[in-house]
């Protein structure tokens, strides 16, 4: 497993790789050596103004921070991999649209622009694919030939490894968040109705909590302010649950039920060896709720031999570690 190592300048590795995970709120960078060992890491906020140009400058800055954190020289950098949200073309490095990033609504050549900035080759891939690939090679998926990765965070992302390989389909395979959990149900951000994400995604949960807070008592938004946050983070949900908040409990019950329908249906179709749960909410709630998710999913699984349910192992650096694997 990859872990942070204290830098040892006397052993500066030749040819390190950098991986970037570009999210709607933060940019995570890692610099990795052999076997994806993390040699340096850094994190910055995703710019909220300035569009793709500002994002490129910040991505480059985060890579430089990670190199510095690891005590590494910029000359050691061999290449950079980026996991980006939204639809993209890995061959040209163009990200068509990144809905969670302000001002990014037209195609932008992220790969070439970042490559010009850092002076090394840059490859891009889908952010969830990167995280799944990292779990497949170095995390919770490494013992399995086939598994379904479910990244439960702001949205609900997913990726499929079948017979040892990440399944791409026509580019979008594994979208567990947009599997239907309830026909004719809530409208999802994607335009469909009843998607798993419309019930379980942190964004959707927050929207519903806001609506509920007008007619029911909830501590969620007080906790949010007390912790100096401007959104209902996974940590805020966890505290509200611990405080016995009924709105939080009800909404998360519904979230787990929707995840169960989606995961159970996918398992029935694919008969994977394992289900690996990660993402911000998965990480925070997973340790105590993995069994609940499994139970709900089993209620929608056709056969008696269910797969193994595991938590993702690489945490919030998984996406960046997976992106670094793009560098050959
Ligand atoms: Zn959807």
GROMACS .gro file of C-alpha atoms and ligand atoms in nm:
model
  329
    1UNK     CA    1   0.000   0.000   0.000
    2UNK     CA    2   0.115   0.352  -0.072
    3UNK     CA    3   0.198   0.567   0.225
    4UNK     CA    4   0.369   0.895   0.299
    5UNK     CA    5   0.739   0.857   0.352
    6UNK     CA    6   0.975   1.099   0.512
    7UNK     CA    7   1.185   1.252   0.237
    8UNK     CA    8   1.546   1.139   0.219
    9UNK     CA    9   1.733   1.384  -0.005
   10UNK     CA   10   2.035   1.157  -0.029
   11UNK     CA   11   1.825   0.900  -0.215
   12UNK     CA   12   1.656   1.130  -0.466
   13UNK     CA   13   1.483   0.892  -0.710
   14UNK     CA   14   1.542   0.948  -1.078
   15UNK     CA   15   1.222   0.994  -1.272
   16UNK     CA   16   0.924   1.039  -1.046
   17UNK     CA   17   0.564   1.064  -1.159
   18UNK     CA   18   0.302   1.311  -1.044
   19UNK     CA   19  -0.069   1.248  -1.019
   20UNK     CA   20  -0.342   1.508  -0.984
   21UNK     CA   21  -0.698   1.464  -0.874
   22UNK     CA   22  -0.901   1.763  -0.987
   23UNK     CA   23  -1.218   1.797  -0.783
   24UNK     CA   24  -1.488   2.059  -0.756
   25UNK     CA   25  -1.349   2.190  -0.427
   26UNK     CA   26  -0.991   2.073  -0.404
   27UNK     CA   27  -0.690   1.968  -0.603
   28UNK     CA   28  -0.486   1.678  -0.464
   29UNK     CA   29  -0.138   1.614  -0.597
   30UNK     CA   30   0.099   1.329  -0.523
   31UNK     CA   31   0.446   1.248  -0.647
   32UNK     CA   32   0.503   0.876  -0.665
   33UNK     CA   33   0.798   0.647  -0.706
   34UNK     CA   34   0.824   0.273  -0.757
   35UNK     CA   35   0.504   0.074  -0.687
   36UNK     CA   36   0.312   0.401  -0.655
   37UNK     CA   37   0.481   0.482  -0.325
   38UNK     CA   38   0.387   0.838  -0.230
   39UNK     CA   39   0.704   1.050  -0.201
   40UNK     CA   40   0.534   1.386  -0.166
   41UNK     CA   41   0.182   1.523  -0.150
   42UNK     CA   42   0.007   1.859  -0.154
   43UNK     CA   43  -0.341   1.999  -0.168
   44UNK     CA   44  -0.486   2.330  -0.281
   45UNK     CA   45  -0.836   2.465  -0.330
   46UNK     CA   46  -0.983   2.453  -0.679
   47UNK     CA   47  -1.009   2.814  -0.803
   48UNK     CA   48  -1.365   2.943  -0.794
   49UNK     CA   49  -1.301   3.204  -1.061
   50UNK     CA   50  -1.083   3.241  -1.366
   51UNK     CA   51  -1.204   2.930  -1.549
   52UNK     CA   52  -0.971   2.665  -1.696
   53UNK     CA   53  -0.668   2.897  -1.717
   54UNK     CA   54  -0.677   2.956  -1.343
   55UNK     CA   55  -0.724   2.582  -1.287
   56UNK     CA   56  -0.414   2.501  -1.496
   57UNK     CA   57  -0.201   2.747  -1.296
   58UNK     CA   58  -0.325   2.595  -0.970
   59UNK     CA   59  -0.270   2.236  -1.089
   60UNK     CA   60   0.090   2.321  -1.179
   61UNK     CA   61   0.137   2.493  -0.844
   62UNK     CA   62   0.005   2.191  -0.655
   63UNK     CA   63   0.250   1.961  -0.838
   64UNK     CA   64   0.538   2.195  -0.745
   65UNK     CA   65   0.416   2.193  -0.382
   66UNK     CA   66   0.411   1.813  -0.380
   67UNK     CA   67   0.765   1.797  -0.524
   68UNK     CA   68   0.884   2.043  -0.261
   69UNK     CA   69   0.706   1.852   0.016
   70UNK     CA   70   0.892   1.539  -0.088
   71UNK     CA   71   1.224   1.723  -0.108
   72UNK     CA   72   1.239   1.650  -0.481
   73UNK     CA   73   1.387   1.851  -0.763
   74UNK     CA   74   1.157   1.963  -1.046
   75UNK     CA   75   1.403   1.800  -1.290
   76UNK     CA   76   1.312   1.461  -1.148
   77UNK     CA   77   0.957   1.488  -1.282
   78UNK     CA   78   0.897   1.248  -1.572
   79UNK     CA   79   0.534   1.318  -1.643
   80UNK     CA   80   0.198   1.403  -1.495
   81UNK     CA   81  -0.135   1.222  -1.494
   82UNK     CA   82  -0.460   1.403  -1.422
   83UNK     CA   83  -0.793   1.260  -1.312
   84UNK     CA   84  -1.054   1.513  -1.417
   85UNK     CA   85  -1.430   1.523  -1.373
   86UNK     CA   86  -1.674   1.545  -1.661
   87UNK     CA   87  -1.649   1.425  -2.016
   88UNK     CA   88  -1.306   1.421  -2.174
   89UNK     CA   89  -1.092   1.278  -2.452
   90UNK     CA   90  -0.783   1.098  -2.317
   91UNK     CA   91  -0.618   1.102  -2.661
   92UNK     CA   92  -0.623   1.480  -2.714
   93UNK     CA   93  -0.629   1.584  -2.348
   94UNK     CA   94  -0.942   1.791  -2.401
   95UNK     CA   95  -1.196   1.822  -2.120
   96UNK     CA   96  -1.526   1.908  -2.283
   97UNK     CA   97  -1.712   2.021  -1.978
   98UNK     CA   98  -1.648   2.009  -1.604
   99UNK     CA   99  -1.984   2.088  -1.449
  100UNK     CA  100  -1.852   2.118  -1.093
  101UNK     CA  101  -1.588   2.375  -1.187
  102UNK     CA  102  -1.688   2.735  -1.225
  103UNK     CA  103  -1.644   2.884  -1.571
  104UNK     CA  104  -1.555   2.554  -1.739
  105UNK     CA  105  -1.842   2.509  -1.981
  106UNK     CA  106  -1.657   2.488  -2.312
  107UNK     CA  107  -1.401   2.232  -2.435
  108UNK     CA  108  -1.051   2.310  -2.306
  109UNK     CA  109  -0.720   2.135  -2.390
  110UNK     CA  110  -0.622   2.063  -2.030
  111UNK     CA  111  -0.348   1.812  -2.114
  112UNK     CA  112  -0.156   2.032  -2.361
  113UNK     CA  113  -0.200   2.346  -2.146
  114UNK     CA  114  -0.063   2.180  -1.832
  115UNK     CA  115   0.215   2.017  -2.031
  116UNK     CA  116   0.324   2.360  -2.158
  117UNK     CA  117   0.318   2.493  -1.803
  118UNK     CA  118   0.524   2.212  -1.647
  119UNK     CA  119   0.741   2.111  -1.943
  120UNK     CA  120   0.662   1.737  -1.916
  121UNK     CA  121   0.409   1.507  -2.087
  122UNK     CA  122   0.060   1.513  -1.936
  123UNK     CA  123  -0.208   1.243  -1.969
  124UNK     CA  124  -0.565   1.275  -1.854
  125UNK     CA  125  -0.837   1.034  -1.756
  126UNK     CA  126  -1.171   1.033  -1.578
  127UNK     CA  127  -1.129   1.100  -1.204
  128UNK     CA  128  -1.328   0.796  -1.093
  129UNK     CA  129  -1.145   0.565  -1.335
  130UNK     CA  130  -0.819   0.684  -1.180
  131UNK     CA  131  -0.940   0.605  -0.829
  132UNK     CA  132  -1.067   0.261  -0.933
  133UNK     CA  133  -0.742   0.179  -1.110
  134UNK     CA  134  -0.546   0.274  -0.796
  135UNK     CA  135  -0.766   0.048  -0.581
  136UNK     CA  136  -0.729  -0.231  -0.839
  137UNK     CA  137  -0.351  -0.224  -0.835
  138UNK     CA  138  -0.262  -0.111  -0.484
  139UNK     CA  139  -0.578  -0.094  -0.274
  140UNK     CA  140  -0.883  -0.292  -0.168
  141UNK     CA  141  -0.936  -0.438  -0.516
  142UNK     CA  142  -0.594  -0.597  -0.558
  143UNK     CA  143  -0.707  -0.941  -0.439
  144UNK     CA  144  -1.000  -0.961  -0.682
  145UNK     CA  145  -1.038  -1.034  -1.051
  146UNK     CA  146  -1.366  -0.844  -1.069
  147UNK     CA  147  -1.506  -0.569  -0.852
  148UNK     CA  148  -1.743  -0.276  -0.849
  149UNK     CA  149  -1.598   0.048  -0.709
  150UNK     CA  150  -1.852   0.287  -0.561
  151UNK     CA  151  -1.730   0.637  -0.474
  152UNK     CA  152  -1.989   0.792  -0.248
  153UNK     CA  153  -1.923   1.164  -0.217
  154UNK     CA  154  -2.067   1.484  -0.364
  155UNK     CA  155  -2.197   1.264  -0.641
  156UNK     CA  156  -2.191   0.885  -0.660
  157UNK     CA  157  -1.924   0.769  -0.901
  158UNK     CA  158  -1.848   0.415  -0.997
  159UNK     CA  159  -1.608   0.200  -1.188
  160UNK     CA  160  -1.601  -0.162  -1.290
  161UNK     CA  161  -1.313  -0.402  -1.302
  162UNK     CA  162  -1.406  -0.717  -1.489
  163UNK     CA  163  -1.162  -1.005  -1.527
  164UNK     CA  164  -0.874  -0.789  -1.413
  165UNK     CA  165  -0.938  -0.495  -1.642
  166UNK     CA  166  -1.110  -0.162  -1.599
  167UNK     CA  167  -1.421  -0.170  -1.815
  168UNK     CA  168  -1.468   0.144  -2.026
  169UNK     CA  169  -1.762   0.051  -2.243
  170UNK     CA  170  -1.805   0.333  -2.490
  171UNK     CA  171  -1.641   0.566  -2.241
  172UNK     CA  172  -1.884   0.576  -1.950
  173UNK     CA  173  -1.914   0.225  -1.805
  174UNK     CA  174  -1.972   0.189  -1.432
  175UNK     CA  175  -2.199   0.488  -1.368
  176UNK     CA  176  -2.360   0.332  -1.063
  177UNK     CA  177  -2.480   0.676  -0.944
  178UNK     CA  178  -2.715   0.703  -1.240
  179UNK     CA  179  -2.865   0.358  -1.216
  180UNK     CA  180  -3.233   0.393  -1.133
  181UNK     CA  181  -3.320   0.329  -0.769
  182UNK     CA  182  -3.680   0.450  -0.796
  183UNK     CA  183  -3.874   0.477  -1.124
  184UNK     CA  184  -4.032   0.822  -1.157
  185UNK     CA  185  -3.845   0.933  -0.845
  186UNK     CA  186  -3.649   1.247  -0.768
  187UNK     CA  187  -3.497   1.447  -1.048
  188UNK     CA  188  -3.121   1.394  -1.070
  189UNK     CA  189  -2.866   1.655  -1.181
  190UNK     CA  190  -2.813   1.445  -1.492
  191UNK     CA  191  -3.174   1.501  -1.602
  192UNK     CA  192  -3.298   1.148  -1.533
  193UNK     CA  193  -3.535   1.059  -1.253
  194UNK     CA  194  -3.484   0.833  -0.953
  195UNK     CA  195  -3.106   0.792  -0.985
  196UNK     CA  196  -2.908   0.656  -0.689
  197UNK     CA  197  -2.721   0.989  -0.681
  198UNK     CA  198  -3.046   1.186  -0.645
  199UNK     CA  199  -3.089   1.015  -0.305
  200UNK     CA  200  -2.735   0.940  -0.194
  201UNK     CA  201  -2.507   1.210  -0.338
  202UNK     CA  202  -2.383   1.462  -0.081
  203UNK     CA  203  -2.502   1.745  -0.305
  204UNK     CA  204  -2.853   1.604  -0.333
  205UNK     CA  205  -2.861   1.524   0.039
  206UNK     CA  206  -2.774   1.884   0.123
  207UNK     CA  207  -3.042   2.023  -0.105
  208UNK     CA  208  -3.301   1.802   0.058
  209UNK     CA  209  -3.179   1.882   0.408
  210UNK     CA  210  -3.224   2.251   0.330
  211UNK     CA  211  -3.580   2.191   0.221
  212UNK     CA  212  -3.653   1.970   0.523
  213UNK     CA  213  -3.506   2.230   0.760
  214UNK     CA  214  -3.795   2.464   0.678
  215UNK     CA  215  -4.045   2.232   0.837
  216UNK     CA  216  -3.848   2.005   1.070
  217UNK     CA  217  -3.589   2.069   1.337
  218UNK     CA  218  -3.237   1.976   1.243
  219UNK     CA  219  -2.891   2.047   1.384
  220UNK     CA  220  -2.722   1.999   1.047
  221UNK     CA  221  -2.681   2.365   0.951
  222UNK     CA  222  -2.584   2.475   1.303
  223UNK     CA  223  -2.314   2.210   1.307
  224UNK     CA  224  -2.200   2.329   0.965
  225UNK     CA  225  -2.161   2.689   1.085
  226UNK     CA  226  -2.000   2.583   1.410
  227UNK     CA  227  -1.735   2.394   1.217
  228UNK     CA  228  -1.682   2.697   0.991
  229UNK     CA  229  -1.804   2.516   0.679
  230UNK     CA  230  -2.023   2.646   0.401
  231UNK     CA  231  -2.154   2.306   0.303
  232UNK     CA  232  -2.268   1.989   0.473
  233UNK     CA  233  -1.944   1.795   0.473
  234UNK     CA  234  -1.923   1.424   0.552
  235UNK     CA  235  -1.798   1.519   0.899
  236UNK     CA  236  -2.105   1.736   0.960
  237UNK     CA  237  -2.336   1.448   0.866
  238UNK     CA  238  -2.148   1.217   1.100
  239UNK     CA  239  -2.181   1.457   1.394
  240UNK     CA  240  -2.550   1.515   1.329
  241UNK     CA  241  -2.606   1.140   1.330
  242UNK     CA  242  -2.415   1.105   1.656
  243UNK     CA  243  -2.633   1.380   1.804
  244UNK     CA  244  -2.942   1.179   1.710
  245UNK     CA  245  -3.058   1.424   1.443
  246UNK     CA  246  -3.374   1.274   1.289
  247UNK     CA  247  -3.356   1.461   0.958
  248UNK     CA  248  -2.999   1.343   0.906
  249UNK     CA  249  -3.099   0.989   1.006
  250UNK     CA  250  -3.397   0.978   0.770
  251UNK     CA  251  -3.210   1.120   0.473
  252UNK     CA  252  -2.916   0.884   0.521
  253UNK     CA  253  -3.154   0.588   0.558
  254UNK     CA  254  -3.294   0.678   0.218
  255UNK     CA  255  -2.943   0.721   0.080
  256UNK     CA  256  -2.840   0.375   0.199
  257UNK     CA  257  -3.160   0.223   0.059
  258UNK     CA  258  -3.091   0.379  -0.282
  259UNK     CA  259  -2.728   0.264  -0.276
  260UNK     CA  260  -2.854  -0.083  -0.189
  261UNK     CA  261  -3.087  -0.098  -0.489
  262UNK     CA  262  -2.817   0.024  -0.726
  263UNK     CA  263  -2.536  -0.195  -0.592
  264UNK     CA  264  -2.756  -0.504  -0.550
  265UNK     CA  265  -2.883  -0.472  -0.907
  266UNK     CA  266  -2.533  -0.423  -1.045
  267UNK     CA  267  -2.406  -0.725  -0.850
  268UNK     CA  268  -2.692  -0.937  -0.984
  269UNK     CA  269  -2.600  -0.839  -1.338
  270UNK     CA  270  -2.223  -0.873  -1.308
  271UNK     CA  271  -2.156  -1.127  -1.032
  272UNK     CA  272  -1.836  -0.945  -0.929
  273UNK     CA  273  -1.610  -1.085  -0.655
  274UNK     CA  274  -1.622  -0.769  -0.447
  275UNK     CA  275  -1.778  -0.428  -0.395
  276UNK     CA  276  -1.535  -0.156  -0.287
  277UNK     CA  277  -1.685   0.153  -0.124
  278UNK     CA  278  -1.492   0.481  -0.110
  279UNK     CA  279  -1.549   0.854  -0.152
  280UNK     CA  280  -1.586   1.121   0.117
  281UNK     CA  281  -1.908   0.985   0.268
  282UNK     CA  282  -1.796   0.627   0.212
  283UNK     CA  283  -1.480   0.695   0.409
  284UNK     CA  284  -1.652   0.874   0.695
  285UNK     CA  285  -1.962   0.658   0.726
  286UNK     CA  286  -1.825   0.339   0.578
  287UNK     CA  287  -1.650   0.199   0.885
  288UNK     CA  288  -1.979   0.180   1.073
  289UNK     CA  289  -2.220   0.152   0.780
  290UNK     CA  290  -2.056  -0.088   0.540
  291UNK     CA  291  -2.263  -0.371   0.691
  292UNK     CA  292  -2.581  -0.171   0.641
  293UNK     CA  293  -2.498  -0.100   0.280
  294UNK     CA  294  -2.422  -0.468   0.230
  295UNK     CA  295  -2.749  -0.571   0.392
  296UNK     CA  296  -2.951  -0.336   0.171
  297UNK     CA  297  -2.765  -0.451  -0.139
  298UNK     CA  298  -2.816  -0.819  -0.051
  299UNK     CA  299  -3.190  -0.756  -0.041
  300UNK     CA  300  -3.161  -0.677  -0.414
  301UNK     CA  301  -2.914  -0.947  -0.509
  302UNK     CA  302  -3.054  -1.245  -0.696
  303UNK     CA  303  -2.816  -1.517  -0.583
  304UNK     CA  304  -2.727  -1.653  -0.242
  305UNK     CA  305  -2.349  -1.614  -0.267
  306UNK     CA  306  -2.294  -1.240  -0.226
  307UNK     CA  307  -1.966  -1.067  -0.311
  308UNK     CA  308  -1.724  -0.941  -0.046
  309UNK     CA  309  -1.785  -0.582   0.068
  310UNK     CA  310  -1.473  -0.378   0.144
  311UNK     CA  311  -1.382  -0.017   0.213
  312UNK     CA  312  -1.144   0.155  -0.028
  313UNK     CA  313  -0.792   0.160   0.114
  314UNK     CA  314  -0.616   0.454  -0.048
  315UNK     CA  315  -0.837   0.726   0.100
  316UNK     CA  316  -0.858   1.069  -0.054
  317UNK     CA  317  -0.521   1.029  -0.226
  318UNK     CA  318  -0.647   0.732  -0.430
  319UNK     CA  319  -0.756   0.942  -0.726
  320UNK     CA  320  -0.421   1.121  -0.748
  321UNK     CA  321  -0.224   0.795  -0.704
  322UNK     CA  322  -0.431   0.639  -0.983
  323UNK     CA  323  -0.367   0.940  -1.207
  324UNK     CA  324   0.009   0.905  -1.152
  325UNK     CA  325  -0.017   0.553  -1.296
  326UNK     CA  326  -0.098   0.710  -1.634
  327UNK     CA  327   0.265   0.821  -1.665
  328UNK     CA  328   0.462   0.553  -1.846
  329LIG    ZN1  329  -2.861   1.075  -1.265
   0.00000   0.00000   0.00000
